[in-house]
């Protein structure tokens, strides 16, 4: 993150704009709306910018910039059409420790202007860190079309009832949970429909009946994070992740997904690398109960789907025994996600009429599977956690009747920007990858559907 997004109170503070054209005007409009006192310096100033200065009782100097113009300024905007002049002003401002913005050259300044979605008092800022203002404006236009204009009215209503709720509930966690529930209630629709008085009545009634003990009951969310790409997270998974007070996550959950959690949530890494867990499974189960018993909302974030080789059943078992409320949110399992991103349909009427998911994780140094039922030519077999046992998997399949020229794919870090798909046959793939550095997590797909990868592979 190159720039820290902050909200800056500028009411009554002097903002110096050097420049009088269209670019200076755009910055001047934003500063005027924020309540800043405009000070404009330029030989030629457009009429609208003049008007903004006068309306805000600012200062207009129709001449070239002078270093003395910096006096009393809380920030400086360099918006002339001369890059050398802009750079000179930026240096002078830096020497005076005054934050400066250099239009069209963010590297010379301290801050940049984001694209803004204004639903005052709700503001959404969108920035490309100066890389592409056009992209930021494009994202803004998309948000503008999806966010109702009355969101600001909703924020005002919540502000009005903050103190009454505080008087009712002295627990800050209970108050946060109350507002989360209120935002999922008919109160929101009343405000968006313009029925503010009805919304006030509903909110007052909800506060009157609010119960701190009920709001503070712990709960566990067992959430499937999918195979890696954050875009594959479900809406429900995202909502519960951002609601959680504590998040337990493992190695298979991508950083982009972990970063979606609430900033103030407690993040607990539990490892789960092959044969090297940061915490044993029993300890993870106990941690879920421990945090829930404290009245916290606990998200157990798991790669793929919790109930497909995710040991979700084991984790829920203790929660059920302890009588703790829980939810299970399915995720896109690795087989489905990696196959789709690898251009390998798991079923295809010309290749496979069924698919089987099995674990290739070794126990006591061996891969113990029902090999006789894994050799059908019309079935795709997907092995989870099979990288270390790849050679044994291939040998056993061939020993039990699968042909040596059967196509096989090894998918590494599937659905992410680092995805790699290595194809071969049962007879050749183990030797092909000998000595190569293969990054986990990996998935193995066996069957003639793998032959479609060169044709259907789309994700690079």
Tab-separated table of C-alpha atoms in Angstrom:
chain	number	residue	atom	x	y	z
A	1	UNK	CA	0.000	0.000	0.000
A	2	UNK	CA	1.755	3.138	-1.226
A	3	UNK	CA	-0.766	5.664	0.133
A	4	UNK	CA	-2.687	5.518	3.411
A	5	UNK	CA	-6.318	6.508	2.835
A	6	UNK	CA	-7.425	8.917	5.563
A	7	UNK	CA	-10.299	11.324	6.103
A	8	UNK	CA	-8.951	14.824	6.719
A	9	UNK	CA	-11.021	17.527	8.437
A	10	UNK	CA	-10.318	20.780	6.575
A	11	UNK	CA	-13.132	23.057	7.749
A	12	UNK	CA	-11.731	26.555	8.276
A	13	UNK	CA	-8.196	25.615	7.253
A	14	UNK	CA	-6.360	27.379	4.438
A	15	UNK	CA	-5.770	25.349	1.300
A	16	UNK	CA	-3.389	26.921	-1.220
A	17	UNK	CA	-4.058	26.198	-4.896
A	18	UNK	CA	-1.373	27.364	-7.328
A	19	UNK	CA	-2.989	27.511	-10.758
A	20	UNK	CA	-6.161	28.961	-12.187
A	21	UNK	CA	-7.272	26.625	-14.993
A	22	UNK	CA	-9.531	23.597	-15.273
A	23	UNK	CA	-7.301	21.287	-13.226
A	24	UNK	CA	-7.042	23.819	-10.406
A	25	UNK	CA	-10.811	24.281	-10.570
A	26	UNK	CA	-11.476	20.558	-10.069
A	27	UNK	CA	-9.310	20.500	-6.959
A	28	UNK	CA	-10.821	23.776	-5.781
A	29	UNK	CA	-14.347	22.378	-5.974
A	30	UNK	CA	-13.441	19.455	-3.709
A	31	UNK	CA	-11.653	21.669	-1.208
A	32	UNK	CA	-14.554	24.125	-1.159
A	33	UNK	CA	-17.040	21.309	-0.517
A	34	UNK	CA	-14.895	20.112	2.399
A	35	UNK	CA	-15.112	23.539	4.060
A	36	UNK	CA	-11.523	24.617	3.425
A	37	UNK	CA	-10.705	28.299	2.903
A	38	UNK	CA	-9.351	28.600	-0.640
A	39	UNK	CA	-6.254	30.631	-1.360
A	40	UNK	CA	-5.584	30.774	-5.114
A	41	UNK	CA	-2.441	32.106	-6.778
A	42	UNK	CA	-2.159	32.375	-10.587
A	43	UNK	CA	-1.747	35.051	-13.248
A	44	UNK	CA	-5.062	33.983	-14.833
A	45	UNK	CA	-7.953	32.515	-12.837
A	46	UNK	CA	-11.164	31.114	-14.351
A	47	UNK	CA	-14.473	32.660	-13.330
A	48	UNK	CA	-15.836	29.686	-11.393
A	49	UNK	CA	-12.692	29.391	-9.303
A	50	UNK	CA	-12.915	33.116	-8.563
A	51	UNK	CA	-16.472	32.566	-7.389
A	52	UNK	CA	-15.478	29.700	-5.082
A	53	UNK	CA	-12.772	31.820	-3.480
A	54	UNK	CA	-15.178	34.688	-2.900
A	55	UNK	CA	-17.951	32.437	-1.600
A	56	UNK	CA	-15.627	30.883	0.962
A	57	UNK	CA	-14.080	34.235	1.888
A	58	UNK	CA	-10.682	33.069	0.708
A	59	UNK	CA	-7.781	34.884	-0.909
A	60	UNK	CA	-7.178	35.507	-4.614
A	61	UNK	CA	-3.758	36.625	-5.871
A	62	UNK	CA	-3.616	37.124	-9.642
A	63	UNK	CA	0.109	36.955	-10.109
A	64	UNK	CA	2.908	34.368	-10.255
A	65	UNK	CA	3.576	32.259	-7.155
A	66	UNK	CA	5.823	33.584	-4.435
A	67	UNK	CA	7.301	31.556	-1.566
A	68	UNK	CA	5.546	33.859	0.900
A	69	UNK	CA	2.203	32.502	-0.358
A	70	UNK	CA	2.830	29.327	1.616
A	71	UNK	CA	2.371	31.094	4.929
A	72	UNK	CA	-0.587	29.797	6.936
A	73	UNK	CA	-1.393	26.971	4.491
A	74	UNK	CA	-2.429	23.542	5.755
A	75	UNK	CA	-1.910	21.984	2.328
A	76	UNK	CA	-0.745	22.991	-1.136
A	77	UNK	CA	-2.010	21.979	-4.578
A	78	UNK	CA	0.433	22.459	-7.469
A	79	UNK	CA	-1.815	22.737	-10.532
A	80	UNK	CA	0.048	24.938	-12.993
A	81	UNK	CA	0.795	23.818	-16.556
A	82	UNK	CA	4.545	24.193	-15.917
A	83	UNK	CA	6.077	21.049	-14.434
A	84	UNK	CA	9.229	22.880	-13.351
A	85	UNK	CA	7.180	25.426	-11.389
A	86	UNK	CA	5.143	22.620	-9.790
A	87	UNK	CA	8.341	20.842	-8.736
A	88	UNK	CA	9.780	24.066	-7.288
A	89	UNK	CA	6.626	24.723	-5.236
A	90	UNK	CA	6.639	21.119	-3.997
A	91	UNK	CA	10.224	21.496	-2.766
A	92	UNK	CA	9.380	24.742	-0.944
A	93	UNK	CA	6.316	23.168	0.663
A	94	UNK	CA	8.329	20.131	1.761
A	95	UNK	CA	10.880	22.427	3.389
A	96	UNK	CA	8.033	23.964	5.413
A	97	UNK	CA	6.553	20.523	6.255
A	98	UNK	CA	3.338	21.411	4.425
A	99	UNK	CA	1.582	18.449	2.714
A	100	UNK	CA	1.608	18.966	-1.046
A	101	UNK	CA	-0.168	17.454	-4.036
A	102	UNK	CA	1.377	17.775	-7.500
A	103	UNK	CA	-1.264	17.221	-10.147
A	104	UNK	CA	-0.331	14.513	-12.669
A	105	UNK	CA	2.938	13.772	-10.831
A	106	UNK	CA	2.137	11.958	-7.559
A	107	UNK	CA	5.795	11.022	-6.995
A	108	UNK	CA	6.604	14.672	-6.202
A	109	UNK	CA	3.883	15.064	-3.596
A	110	UNK	CA	2.724	13.700	-0.252
A	111	UNK	CA	-0.893	12.898	-1.076
A	112	UNK	CA	-3.249	12.360	-3.972
A	113	UNK	CA	-6.942	12.999	-4.526
A	114	UNK	CA	-9.077	9.854	-4.743
A	115	UNK	CA	-12.245	9.474	-6.752
A	116	UNK	CA	-15.106	10.036	-4.308
A	117	UNK	CA	-18.566	8.572	-3.935
A	118	UNK	CA	-20.384	11.141	-1.797
A	119	UNK	CA	-23.285	9.984	0.326
A	120	UNK	CA	-22.496	12.438	3.131
A	121	UNK	CA	-21.764	11.725	5.859
A	122	UNK	CA	-20.813	8.451	4.179
A	123	UNK	CA	-17.859	8.891	1.841
A	124	UNK	CA	-16.138	6.249	-0.259
A	125	UNK	CA	-12.739	7.067	-1.706
A	126	UNK	CA	-11.201	5.097	-4.564
A	127	UNK	CA	-7.561	5.437	-5.501
A	128	UNK	CA	-5.199	3.793	-7.962
A	129	UNK	CA	-2.248	5.374	-6.094
A	130	UNK	CA	-1.858	7.713	-9.019
A	131	UNK	CA	-1.297	4.886	-11.496
A	132	UNK	CA	-4.570	5.347	-13.385
A	133	UNK	CA	-7.028	8.093	-12.374
A	134	UNK	CA	-9.276	6.966	-15.232
A	135	UNK	CA	-9.588	3.513	-13.658
A	136	UNK	CA	-10.448	5.065	-10.285
A	137	UNK	CA	-13.171	7.147	-11.944
A	138	UNK	CA	-14.495	4.055	-13.708
A	139	UNK	CA	-14.801	2.219	-10.401
A	140	UNK	CA	-16.460	5.256	-8.892
A	141	UNK	CA	-19.091	5.333	-11.646
A	142	UNK	CA	-19.888	1.672	-10.987
A	143	UNK	CA	-20.326	2.301	-7.276
A	144	UNK	CA	-22.424	5.405	-7.926
A	145	UNK	CA	-24.893	3.296	-9.874
A	146	UNK	CA	-25.266	0.681	-7.132
A	147	UNK	CA	-25.360	2.724	-3.910
A	148	UNK	CA	-28.710	4.378	-3.114
A	149	UNK	CA	-28.583	8.123	-2.527
A	150	UNK	CA	-30.199	7.768	0.893
A	151	UNK	CA	-27.313	5.918	2.537
A	152	UNK	CA	-26.326	9.246	4.044
A	153	UNK	CA	-29.765	9.557	5.638
A	154	UNK	CA	-29.275	6.122	7.167
A	155	UNK	CA	-25.936	7.181	8.651
A	156	UNK	CA	-27.555	10.305	10.122
A	157	UNK	CA	-30.289	8.174	11.700
A	158	UNK	CA	-27.729	5.843	13.275
A	159	UNK	CA	-25.789	8.825	14.617
A	160	UNK	CA	-28.970	10.174	16.212
A	161	UNK	CA	-29.492	6.937	18.133
A	162	UNK	CA	-25.885	6.230	19.133
A	163	UNK	CA	-26.253	7.749	22.571
A	164	UNK	CA	-29.603	6.078	23.365
A	165	UNK	CA	-28.045	2.734	22.434
A	166	UNK	CA	-24.983	3.482	24.552
A	167	UNK	CA	-27.256	4.253	27.486
A	168	UNK	CA	-29.020	0.921	26.947
A	169	UNK	CA	-25.949	-1.256	26.317
A	170	UNK	CA	-22.687	-0.567	28.100
A	171	UNK	CA	-20.816	-3.304	26.198
A	172	UNK	CA	-19.163	-1.987	23.029
A	173	UNK	CA	-19.189	-5.439	21.435
A	174	UNK	CA	-22.915	-5.793	22.034
A	175	UNK	CA	-23.505	-2.368	20.473
A	176	UNK	CA	-21.570	-3.330	17.356
A	177	UNK	CA	-23.592	-6.513	17.017
A	178	UNK	CA	-26.802	-4.538	17.488
A	179	UNK	CA	-25.926	-2.231	14.594
A	180	UNK	CA	-24.964	-5.194	12.408
A	181	UNK	CA	-28.385	-6.713	13.019
A	182	UNK	CA	-30.101	-3.365	12.468
A	183	UNK	CA	-28.436	-3.054	9.069
A	184	UNK	CA	-29.933	-6.433	8.112
A	185	UNK	CA	-33.422	-5.396	9.258
A	186	UNK	CA	-36.421	-3.603	7.677
A	187	UNK	CA	-35.106	-0.346	9.171
A	188	UNK	CA	-32.786	0.055	6.199
A	189	UNK	CA	-35.546	-0.405	3.639
A	190	UNK	CA	-37.695	2.172	5.436
A	191	UNK	CA	-34.935	4.776	5.139
A	192	UNK	CA	-34.178	3.945	1.519
A	193	UNK	CA	-37.883	4.289	0.739
A	194	UNK	CA	-37.941	7.737	2.318
A	195	UNK	CA	-39.988	6.629	5.353
A	196	UNK	CA	-37.636	8.114	7.918
A	197	UNK	CA	-40.214	8.535	10.682
A	198	UNK	CA	-41.213	4.864	10.460
A	199	UNK	CA	-37.539	3.875	10.538
A	200	UNK	CA	-37.052	5.942	13.695
A	201	UNK	CA	-39.926	4.170	15.420
A	202	UNK	CA	-38.529	0.742	14.497
A	203	UNK	CA	-35.029	1.669	15.628
A	204	UNK	CA	-36.279	3.077	18.946
A	205	UNK	CA	-38.250	-0.123	19.565
A	206	UNK	CA	-35.220	-2.264	18.712
A	207	UNK	CA	-33.042	-0.348	21.156
A	208	UNK	CA	-35.678	-0.614	23.866
A	209	UNK	CA	-35.756	-4.406	23.523
A	210	UNK	CA	-31.995	-4.883	23.009
A	211	UNK	CA	-30.471	-7.525	25.292
A	212	UNK	CA	-26.727	-7.430	25.866
A	213	UNK	CA	-26.499	-11.095	26.919
A	214	UNK	CA	-28.270	-12.360	23.803
A	215	UNK	CA	-26.233	-10.106	21.520
A	216	UNK	CA	-22.988	-11.257	23.122
A	217	UNK	CA	-23.521	-14.989	22.644
A	218	UNK	CA	-20.598	-16.607	20.874
A	219	UNK	CA	-20.919	-18.293	17.503
A	220	UNK	CA	-18.620	-20.161	15.126
A	221	UNK	CA	-18.583	-19.722	11.350
A	222	UNK	CA	-16.926	-22.577	9.457
A	223	UNK	CA	-16.203	-20.829	6.160
A	224	UNK	CA	-14.863	-22.290	2.936
A	225	UNK	CA	-12.435	-19.798	1.379
A	226	UNK	CA	-12.191	-21.556	-1.966
A	227	UNK	CA	-8.979	-22.634	-3.732
A	228	UNK	CA	-7.145	-19.287	-3.711
A	229	UNK	CA	-8.665	-16.627	-5.958
A	230	UNK	CA	-10.417	-14.071	-3.681
A	231	UNK	CA	-13.057	-13.531	-6.384
A	232	UNK	CA	-14.317	-17.073	-5.753
A	233	UNK	CA	-15.355	-16.261	-2.184
A	234	UNK	CA	-19.139	-16.385	-1.727
A	235	UNK	CA	-21.141	-13.356	-0.601
A	236	UNK	CA	-22.079	-15.144	2.608
A	237	UNK	CA	-18.489	-16.081	3.333
A	238	UNK	CA	-17.398	-12.468	2.892
A	239	UNK	CA	-20.189	-11.157	5.120
A	240	UNK	CA	-19.392	-13.540	7.979
A	241	UNK	CA	-15.648	-13.031	7.618
A	242	UNK	CA	-16.118	-9.300	8.040
A	243	UNK	CA	-18.442	-9.867	10.990
A	244	UNK	CA	-16.035	-12.071	12.953
A	245	UNK	CA	-14.164	-10.918	16.070
A	246	UNK	CA	-11.598	-13.710	15.691
A	247	UNK	CA	-10.383	-15.396	12.506
A	248	UNK	CA	-8.521	-18.718	12.545
A	249	UNK	CA	-6.904	-19.315	9.169
A	250	UNK	CA	-4.461	-21.792	7.709
A	251	UNK	CA	-1.759	-21.936	5.058
A	252	UNK	CA	-4.167	-22.802	2.260
A	253	UNK	CA	-6.063	-19.505	2.589
A	254	UNK	CA	-4.674	-16.836	0.264
A	255	UNK	CA	-3.457	-13.532	1.722
A	256	UNK	CA	-5.917	-11.616	-0.442
A	257	UNK	CA	-8.735	-13.441	1.346
A	258	UNK	CA	-7.295	-13.014	4.841
A	259	UNK	CA	-6.989	-9.271	4.183
A	260	UNK	CA	-10.773	-9.060	3.764
A	261	UNK	CA	-11.315	-9.617	7.491
A	262	UNK	CA	-12.187	-6.715	9.791
A	263	UNK	CA	-9.128	-4.611	10.592
A	264	UNK	CA	-9.721	-4.960	14.314
A	265	UNK	CA	-10.342	-8.710	14.233
A	266	UNK	CA	-7.900	-10.968	16.069
A	267	UNK	CA	-6.065	-13.051	13.460
A	268	UNK	CA	-4.847	-16.493	14.558
A	269	UNK	CA	-2.629	-18.506	12.215
A	270	UNK	CA	-3.033	-22.244	12.716
A	271	UNK	CA	-0.672	-23.474	9.990
A	272	UNK	CA	-1.753	-26.817	8.531
A	273	UNK	CA	1.275	-27.240	6.268
A	274	UNK	CA	1.915	-30.865	5.343
A	275	UNK	CA	3.299	-32.743	8.340
A	276	UNK	CA	3.964	-29.428	10.112
A	277	UNK	CA	0.997	-27.835	11.832
A	278	UNK	CA	1.320	-24.627	13.804
A	279	UNK	CA	-1.352	-26.128	16.052
A	280	UNK	CA	-2.525	-29.753	16.321
A	281	UNK	CA	-6.093	-30.327	15.148
A	282	UNK	CA	-7.365	-30.914	18.690
A	283	UNK	CA	-5.965	-27.554	19.760
A	284	UNK	CA	-7.709	-25.824	16.860
A	285	UNK	CA	-11.012	-27.393	17.872
A	286	UNK	CA	-10.494	-26.239	21.452
A	287	UNK	CA	-9.587	-22.725	20.338
A	288	UNK	CA	-12.897	-22.386	18.498
A	289	UNK	CA	-14.738	-23.281	21.687
A	290	UNK	CA	-12.477	-21.051	23.796
A	291	UNK	CA	-13.182	-17.908	21.783
A	292	UNK	CA	-16.890	-18.650	21.357
A	293	UNK	CA	-17.212	-19.097	25.128
A	294	UNK	CA	-15.944	-15.521	25.462
A	295	UNK	CA	-18.976	-14.344	23.502
A	296	UNK	CA	-17.007	-13.780	20.291
A	297	UNK	CA	-17.980	-14.444	16.711
A	298	UNK	CA	-15.317	-16.849	15.468
A	299	UNK	CA	-14.583	-17.483	11.798
A	300	UNK	CA	-12.690	-20.670	10.989
A	301	UNK	CA	-11.466	-19.829	7.515
A	302	UNK	CA	-10.511	-22.944	5.542
A	303	UNK	CA	-9.100	-23.397	2.070
A	304	UNK	CA	-11.496	-25.009	-0.392
A	305	UNK	CA	-14.659	-26.453	1.134
A	306	UNK	CA	-14.799	-27.279	4.869
A	307	UNK	CA	-16.512	-30.623	4.311
A	308	UNK	CA	-14.336	-31.912	1.453
A	309	UNK	CA	-11.021	-33.067	2.944
A	310	UNK	CA	-11.152	-30.009	5.192
A	311	UNK	CA	-11.703	-31.787	8.533
A	312	UNK	CA	-14.682	-29.541	9.056
A	313	UNK	CA	-16.669	-32.360	10.593
A	314	UNK	CA	-14.040	-32.839	13.291
A	315	UNK	CA	-14.043	-29.148	14.162
A	316	UNK	CA	-17.826	-28.913	14.320
A	317	UNK	CA	-18.126	-32.047	16.450
A	318	UNK	CA	-16.714	-30.413	19.591
A	319	UNK	CA	-18.729	-27.240	18.947
A	320	UNK	CA	-21.929	-29.292	18.834
A	321	UNK	CA	-20.975	-31.093	22.054
A	322	UNK	CA	-20.485	-27.728	23.766
A	323	UNK	CA	-23.850	-26.421	22.560
A	324	UNK	CA	-22.359	-23.475	20.667
A	325	UNK	CA	-24.237	-21.953	17.736
A	326	UNK	CA	-22.508	-22.395	14.391
A	327	UNK	CA	-22.892	-21.958	10.641
A	328	UNK	CA	-21.183	-23.812	7.799
A	329	UNK	CA	-20.518	-21.914	4.583
A	330	UNK	CA	-19.482	-24.074	1.628
A	331	UNK	CA	-16.636	-22.998	-0.594
A	332	UNK	CA	-15.501	-23.923	-4.078
A	333	UNK	CA	-13.476	-27.048	-3.511
A	334	UNK	CA	-9.988	-27.275	-4.993
A	335	UNK	CA	-10.969	-29.970	-7.507
A	336	UNK	CA	-13.674	-27.825	-9.052
A	337	UNK	CA	-11.733	-24.551	-8.938
A	338	UNK	CA	-8.377	-25.840	-10.144
A	339	UNK	CA	-9.925	-27.931	-12.903
A	340	UNK	CA	-11.971	-24.981	-14.173
A	341	UNK	CA	-8.996	-22.595	-14.122
A	342	UNK	CA	-6.859	-25.297	-15.724
A	343	UNK	CA	-9.276	-25.816	-18.596
A	344	UNK	CA	-9.951	-29.426	-17.568
A	345	UNK	CA	-13.641	-30.359	-17.367
A	346	UNK	CA	-13.954	-33.031	-14.712
A	347	UNK	CA	-16.790	-34.670	-16.647
A	348	UNK	CA	-17.365	-34.699	-20.393
A	349	UNK	CA	-19.670	-37.061	-22.245
A	350	UNK	CA	-16.875	-38.051	-24.643
A	351	UNK	CA	-14.375	-38.705	-21.849
A	352	UNK	CA	-15.772	-39.262	-18.351
A	353	UNK	CA	-19.230	-39.956	-16.987
A	354	UNK	CA	-18.223	-39.688	-13.312
A	355	UNK	CA	-15.626	-38.079	-11.098
A	356	UNK	CA	-14.129	-39.260	-7.841
A	357	UNK	CA	-12.336	-37.201	-5.175
A	358	UNK	CA	-9.765	-39.055	-3.075
A	359	UNK	CA	-6.985	-38.011	-0.742
A	360	UNK	CA	-3.422	-38.861	-1.644
A	361	UNK	CA	-2.085	-37.883	1.767
A	362	UNK	CA	0.311	-40.515	2.973
A	363	UNK	CA	-0.128	-42.401	6.226
A	364	UNK	CA	2.940	-44.207	7.600
A	365	UNK	CA	4.797	-43.477	4.361
A	366	UNK	CA	2.276	-45.167	2.067
A	367	UNK	CA	-0.756	-44.196	0.021
A	368	UNK	CA	-3.457	-46.657	1.017
A	369	UNK	CA	-6.429	-46.476	-1.344
A	370	UNK	CA	-8.983	-48.770	-2.952
A	371	UNK	CA	-6.963	-48.932	-6.174
A	372	UNK	CA	-9.174	-51.516	-7.882
A	373	UNK	CA	-12.029	-48.990	-8.000
A	374	UNK	CA	-9.916	-46.117	-9.347
A	375	UNK	CA	-9.013	-47.542	-12.752
A	376	UNK	CA	-12.169	-46.995	-14.813
A	377	UNK	CA	-11.337	-45.322	-18.133
A	378	UNK	CA	-14.640	-43.450	-18.027
A	379	UNK	CA	-14.024	-41.850	-14.638
A	380	UNK	CA	-11.922	-38.850	-13.683
A	381	UNK	CA	-10.008	-39.243	-10.426
A	382	UNK	CA	-8.831	-36.223	-8.473
A	383	UNK	CA	-6.201	-36.649	-5.777
A	384	UNK	CA	-5.939	-34.071	-3.027
A	385	UNK	CA	-2.605	-33.723	-1.190
A	386	UNK	CA	-0.889	-36.210	-3.471
A	387	UNK	CA	2.336	-34.475	-4.528
A	388	UNK	CA	4.698	-36.467	-2.274
A	389	UNK	CA	3.012	-39.736	-3.211
A	390	UNK	CA	2.730	-38.959	-6.956
A	391	UNK	CA	5.045	-41.745	-8.114
A	392	UNK	CA	3.295	-44.308	-5.950
A	393	UNK	CA	-0.118	-43.118	-7.169
A	394	UNK	CA	0.915	-43.525	-10.804
A	395	UNK	CA	2.549	-46.918	-10.193
A	396	UNK	CA	-0.464	-48.271	-8.305
A	397	UNK	CA	-2.953	-47.085	-10.914
A	398	UNK	CA	-0.956	-48.760	-13.683
A	399	UNK	CA	-0.433	-51.898	-11.585
A	400	UNK	CA	-4.195	-52.223	-11.148
A	401	UNK	CA	-5.019	-51.799	-14.831
A	402	UNK	CA	-4.944	-48.127	-15.779
A	403	UNK	CA	-3.001	-47.612	-19.016
A	404	UNK	CA	0.394	-45.959	-18.847
A	405	UNK	CA	-0.587	-43.397	-21.499
A	406	UNK	CA	-3.542	-42.143	-19.416
A	407	UNK	CA	-3.288	-38.330	-19.270
A	408	UNK	CA	-2.524	-36.776	-15.888
A	409	UNK	CA	-2.230	-33.170	-14.722
A	410	UNK	CA	-0.502	-31.676	-11.712
A	411	UNK	CA	-1.965	-28.279	-10.808
A	412	UNK	CA	0.146	-26.108	-8.526
A	413	UNK	CA	-1.282	-23.064	-6.702
A	414	UNK	CA	-4.459	-23.312	-8.772
A	415	UNK	CA	-6.726	-20.280	-9.437
A	416	UNK	CA	-3.986	-17.842	-8.345
A	417	UNK	CA	-1.687	-15.703	-10.476
A	418	UNK	CA	1.042	-18.274	-9.766
A	419	UNK	CA	-0.947	-21.217	-11.139
A	420	UNK	CA	1.046	-23.841	-13.013
A	421	UNK	CA	-0.443	-26.819	-14.858
A	422	UNK	CA	1.973	-29.642	-15.672
A	423	UNK	CA	0.608	-32.433	-17.876
A	424	UNK	CA	1.934	-35.814	-18.867
A	425	UNK	CA	0.951	-39.458	-18.562
A	426	UNK	CA	0.923	-41.940	-15.699
A	427	UNK	CA	4.109	-43.446	-17.112
A	428	UNK	CA	6.015	-40.198	-17.636
A	429	UNK	CA	4.919	-37.479	-15.196
A	430	UNK	CA	6.866	-38.639	-12.096
A	431	UNK	CA	10.121	-38.578	-14.079
A	432	UNK	CA	9.170	-35.306	-15.801
A	433	UNK	CA	8.934	-33.419	-12.516
A	434	UNK	CA	11.924	-35.089	-10.858
A	435	UNK	CA	14.118	-32.342	-9.450
A	436	UNK	CA	11.662	-29.570	-10.285
A	437	UNK	CA	10.479	-27.206	-7.591
A	438	UNK	CA	6.723	-27.706	-7.286
A	439	UNK	CA	4.874	-25.351	-4.972
A	440	UNK	CA	2.011	-26.453	-2.757
A	441	UNK	CA	-0.901	-26.613	-2.647
A	442	UNK	CA	-1.193	-29.067	-5.495
A	443	UNK	CA	-3.920	-31.180	-7.045
A	444	UNK	CA	-3.615	-34.237	-9.306
A	445	UNK	CA	-6.192	-34.957	-12.027
A	446	UNK	CA	-6.171	-38.334	-13.788
A	447	UNK	CA	-8.235	-39.198	-16.853
A	448	UNK	CA	-8.679	-38.512	-20.538
A	449	UNK	CA	-10.318	-35.147	-19.752
A	450	UNK	CA	-6.777	-33.843	-19.116
A	451	UNK	CA	-6.185	-34.085	-22.874
A	452	UNK	CA	-8.566	-31.118	-23.250
A	453	UNK	CA	-6.267	-28.790	-21.330
A	454	UNK	CA	-4.359	-27.450	-24.374
A	455	UNK	CA	-7.673	-26.627	-26.053
A	456	UNK	CA	-9.634	-25.294	-23.084
A	457	UNK	CA	-6.883	-23.752	-20.975
A	458	UNK	CA	-7.820	-20.091	-20.556
A	459	UNK	CA	-6.302	-18.835	-17.306
A	460	UNK	CA	-2.706	-17.676	-17.559
